[in-house]
C-alpha positions as YAML, in Angstrom:
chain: A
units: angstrom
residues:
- id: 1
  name: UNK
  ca: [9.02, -16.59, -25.16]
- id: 2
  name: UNK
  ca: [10.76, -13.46, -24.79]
- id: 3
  name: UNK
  ca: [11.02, -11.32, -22.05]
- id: 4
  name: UNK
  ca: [8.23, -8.19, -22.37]
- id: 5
  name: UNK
  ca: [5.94, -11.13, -23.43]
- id: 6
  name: UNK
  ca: [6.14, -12.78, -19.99]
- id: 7
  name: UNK
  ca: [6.00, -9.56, -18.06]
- id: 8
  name: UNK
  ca: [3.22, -7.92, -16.63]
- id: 9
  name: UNK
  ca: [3.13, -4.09, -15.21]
- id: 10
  name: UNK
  ca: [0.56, -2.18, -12.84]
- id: 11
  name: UNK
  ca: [-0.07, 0.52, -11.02]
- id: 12
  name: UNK
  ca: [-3.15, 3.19, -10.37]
- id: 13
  name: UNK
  ca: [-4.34, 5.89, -12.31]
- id: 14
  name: UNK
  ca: [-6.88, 8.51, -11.01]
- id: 15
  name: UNK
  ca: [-10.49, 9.87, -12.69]
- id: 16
  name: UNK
  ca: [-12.03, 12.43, -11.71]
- id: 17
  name: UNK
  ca: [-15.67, 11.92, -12.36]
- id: 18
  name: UNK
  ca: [-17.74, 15.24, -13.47]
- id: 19
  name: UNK
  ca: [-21.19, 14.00, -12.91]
- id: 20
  name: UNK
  ca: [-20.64, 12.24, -9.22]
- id: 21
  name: UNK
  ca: [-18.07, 14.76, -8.05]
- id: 22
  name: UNK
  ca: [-15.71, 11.97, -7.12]
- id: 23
  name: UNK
  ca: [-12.14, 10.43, -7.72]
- id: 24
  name: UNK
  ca: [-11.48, 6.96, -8.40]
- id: 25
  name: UNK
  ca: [-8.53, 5.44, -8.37]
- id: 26
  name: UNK
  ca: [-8.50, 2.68, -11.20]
- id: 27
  name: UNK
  ca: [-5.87, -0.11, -10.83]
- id: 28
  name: UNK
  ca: [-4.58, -1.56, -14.08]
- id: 29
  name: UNK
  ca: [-2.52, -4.33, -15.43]
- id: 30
  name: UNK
  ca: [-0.70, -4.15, -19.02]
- id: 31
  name: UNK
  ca: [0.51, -6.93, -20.42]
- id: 32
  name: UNK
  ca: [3.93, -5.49, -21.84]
- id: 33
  name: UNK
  ca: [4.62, -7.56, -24.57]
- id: 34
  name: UNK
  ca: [1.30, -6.90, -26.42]
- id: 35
  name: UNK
  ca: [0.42, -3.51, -24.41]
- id: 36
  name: UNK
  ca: [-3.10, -4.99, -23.84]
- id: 37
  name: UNK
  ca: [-4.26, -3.06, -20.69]
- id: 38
  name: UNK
  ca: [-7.08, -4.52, -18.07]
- id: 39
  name: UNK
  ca: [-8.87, -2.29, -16.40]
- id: 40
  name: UNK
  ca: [-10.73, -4.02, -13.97]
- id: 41
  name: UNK
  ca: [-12.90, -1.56, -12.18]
- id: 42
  name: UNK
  ca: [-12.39, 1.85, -10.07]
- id: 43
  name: UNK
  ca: [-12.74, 2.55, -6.32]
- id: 44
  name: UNK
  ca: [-13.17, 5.75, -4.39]
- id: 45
  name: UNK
  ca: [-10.74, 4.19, -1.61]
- id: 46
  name: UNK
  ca: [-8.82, 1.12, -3.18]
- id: 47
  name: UNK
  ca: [-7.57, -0.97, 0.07]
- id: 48
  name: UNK
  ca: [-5.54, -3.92, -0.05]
- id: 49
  name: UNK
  ca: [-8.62, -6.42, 0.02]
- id: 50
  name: UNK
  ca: [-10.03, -4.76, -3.30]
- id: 51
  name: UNK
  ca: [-6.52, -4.85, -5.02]
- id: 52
  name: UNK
  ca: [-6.09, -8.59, -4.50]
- id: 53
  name: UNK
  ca: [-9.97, -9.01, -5.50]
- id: 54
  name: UNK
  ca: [-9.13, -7.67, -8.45]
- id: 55
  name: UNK
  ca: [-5.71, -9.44, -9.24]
- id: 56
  name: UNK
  ca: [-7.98, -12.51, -8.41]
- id: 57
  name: UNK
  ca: [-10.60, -11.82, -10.91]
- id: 58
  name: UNK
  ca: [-7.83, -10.58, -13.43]
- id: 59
  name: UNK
  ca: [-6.17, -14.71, -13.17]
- id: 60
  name: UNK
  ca: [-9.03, -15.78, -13.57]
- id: 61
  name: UNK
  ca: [-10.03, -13.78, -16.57]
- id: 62
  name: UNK
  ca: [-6.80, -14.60, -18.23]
- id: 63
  name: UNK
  ca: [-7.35, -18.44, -17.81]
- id: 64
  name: UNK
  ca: [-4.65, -20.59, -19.33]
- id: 65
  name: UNK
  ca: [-2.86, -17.22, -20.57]
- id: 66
  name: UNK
  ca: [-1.47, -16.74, -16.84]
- id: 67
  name: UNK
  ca: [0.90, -19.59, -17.38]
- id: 68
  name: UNK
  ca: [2.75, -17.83, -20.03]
- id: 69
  name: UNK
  ca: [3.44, -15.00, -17.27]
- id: 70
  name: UNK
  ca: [6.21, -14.55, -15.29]
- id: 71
  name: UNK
  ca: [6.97, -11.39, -14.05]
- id: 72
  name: UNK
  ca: [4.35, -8.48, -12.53]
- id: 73
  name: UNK
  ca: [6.57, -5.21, -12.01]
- id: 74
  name: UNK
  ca: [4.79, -2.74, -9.64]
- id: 75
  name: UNK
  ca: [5.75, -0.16, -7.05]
- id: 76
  name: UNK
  ca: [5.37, -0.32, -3.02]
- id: 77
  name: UNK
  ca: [1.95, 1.91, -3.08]
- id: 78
  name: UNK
  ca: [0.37, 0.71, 0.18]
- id: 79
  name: UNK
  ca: [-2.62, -0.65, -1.80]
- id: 80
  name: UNK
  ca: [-0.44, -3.39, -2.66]
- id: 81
  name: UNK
  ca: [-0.60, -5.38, 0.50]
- id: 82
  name: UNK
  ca: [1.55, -8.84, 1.91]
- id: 83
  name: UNK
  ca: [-1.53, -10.78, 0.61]
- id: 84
  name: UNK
  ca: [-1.25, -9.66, -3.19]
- id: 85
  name: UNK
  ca: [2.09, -11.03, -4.14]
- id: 86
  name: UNK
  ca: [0.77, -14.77, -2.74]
- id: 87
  name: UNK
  ca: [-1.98, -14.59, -5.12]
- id: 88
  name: UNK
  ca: [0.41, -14.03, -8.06]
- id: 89
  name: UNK
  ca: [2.65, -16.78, -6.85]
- id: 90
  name: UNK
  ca: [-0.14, -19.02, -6.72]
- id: 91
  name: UNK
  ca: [-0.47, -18.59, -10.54]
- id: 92
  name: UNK
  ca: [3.27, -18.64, -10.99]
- id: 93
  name: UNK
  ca: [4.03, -15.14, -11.26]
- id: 94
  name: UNK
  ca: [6.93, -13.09, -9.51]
- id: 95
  name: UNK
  ca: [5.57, -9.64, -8.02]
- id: 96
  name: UNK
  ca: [9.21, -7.36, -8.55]
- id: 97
  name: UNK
  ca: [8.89, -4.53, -6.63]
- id: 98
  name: UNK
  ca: [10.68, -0.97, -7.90]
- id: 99
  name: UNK
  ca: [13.09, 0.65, -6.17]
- id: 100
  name: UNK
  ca: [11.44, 3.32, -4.01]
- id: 101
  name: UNK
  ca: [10.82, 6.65, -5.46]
- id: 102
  name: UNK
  ca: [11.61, 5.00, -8.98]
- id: 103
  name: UNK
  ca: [8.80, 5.50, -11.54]
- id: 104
  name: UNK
  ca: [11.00, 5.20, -14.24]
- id: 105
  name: UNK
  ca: [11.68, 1.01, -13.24]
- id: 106
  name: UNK
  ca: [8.24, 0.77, -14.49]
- id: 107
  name: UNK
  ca: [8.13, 2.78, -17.34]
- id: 108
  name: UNK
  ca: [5.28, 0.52, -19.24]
- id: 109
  name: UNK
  ca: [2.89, 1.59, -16.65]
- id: 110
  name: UNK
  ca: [4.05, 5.30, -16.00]
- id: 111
  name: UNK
  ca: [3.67, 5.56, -19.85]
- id: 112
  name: UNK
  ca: [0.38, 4.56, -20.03]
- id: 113
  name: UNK
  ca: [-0.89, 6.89, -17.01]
- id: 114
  name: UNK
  ca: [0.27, 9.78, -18.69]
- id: 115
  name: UNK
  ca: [-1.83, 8.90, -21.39]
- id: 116
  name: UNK
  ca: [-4.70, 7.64, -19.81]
- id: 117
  name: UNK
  ca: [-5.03, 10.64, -17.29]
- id: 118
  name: UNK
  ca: [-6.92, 13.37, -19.41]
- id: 119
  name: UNK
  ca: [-5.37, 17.02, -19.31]
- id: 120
  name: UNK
  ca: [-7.37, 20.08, -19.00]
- id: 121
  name: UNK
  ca: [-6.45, 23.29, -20.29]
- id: 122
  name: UNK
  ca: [-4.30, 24.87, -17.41]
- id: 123
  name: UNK
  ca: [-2.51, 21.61, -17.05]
- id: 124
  name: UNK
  ca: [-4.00, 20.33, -13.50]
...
């Protein structure tokens, strides 16, 4: 198996929701090798608990998948707590943490939040 096929990225994206006049910050998890990207759920204040909720429920979503994982690139946002990377280890996966200040060492996942994030007109 070659390397972008046993890597994962993540990070968090905002939304700004019209109708409920909130922001939620959406973690997500692309699979680099296929650029398959979960989207678990939003939050209005993502903490560390939720985060490794959701990397929980991710495993177990991917089932027997996981094993062909190896690597889960992210950066040092506080949501991102000493209790995630365990969880990942667990399953067999090394968390690499970027460089601070370094959104281009995960360029899969900067990628996709520029795309994801809609634009309005005067750019905001």
């Amino acid at each position: 198996m070659d390397g972008a096929a046993a890597m994962l990225a993540a990070d968090f994206f905002r939304v700004d929701c019209a109708v409920s006049m909130q922001r939620l910050y959406c973690l997500f998890v692309m699979e680099v090798g296929s650029r398959y990207v979960h989207i678990p759920e939003g939050a209005a204040h993502p903490d560390g608990p939720w985060t490794v909720q959701q990397i929980r429920n991710l495993l177990m979503d991917l089932g027997d998948r996981a094993a062909d994982l190896r690597f889960l690139v992210r950066d040092r946002a506080g949501q991102f707590t000493a209790s995630f990377d365990p969880v990942l280890a667990g399953a067999g996966i090394e968390a690499v943490k970027i460089p601070p200040r370094s959104p281009r060492a995960n360029a899969f996942a900067e990628r996709f939040v520029l795309t994801a994030r809609p634009r309005s007109p005067t750019g905001c």
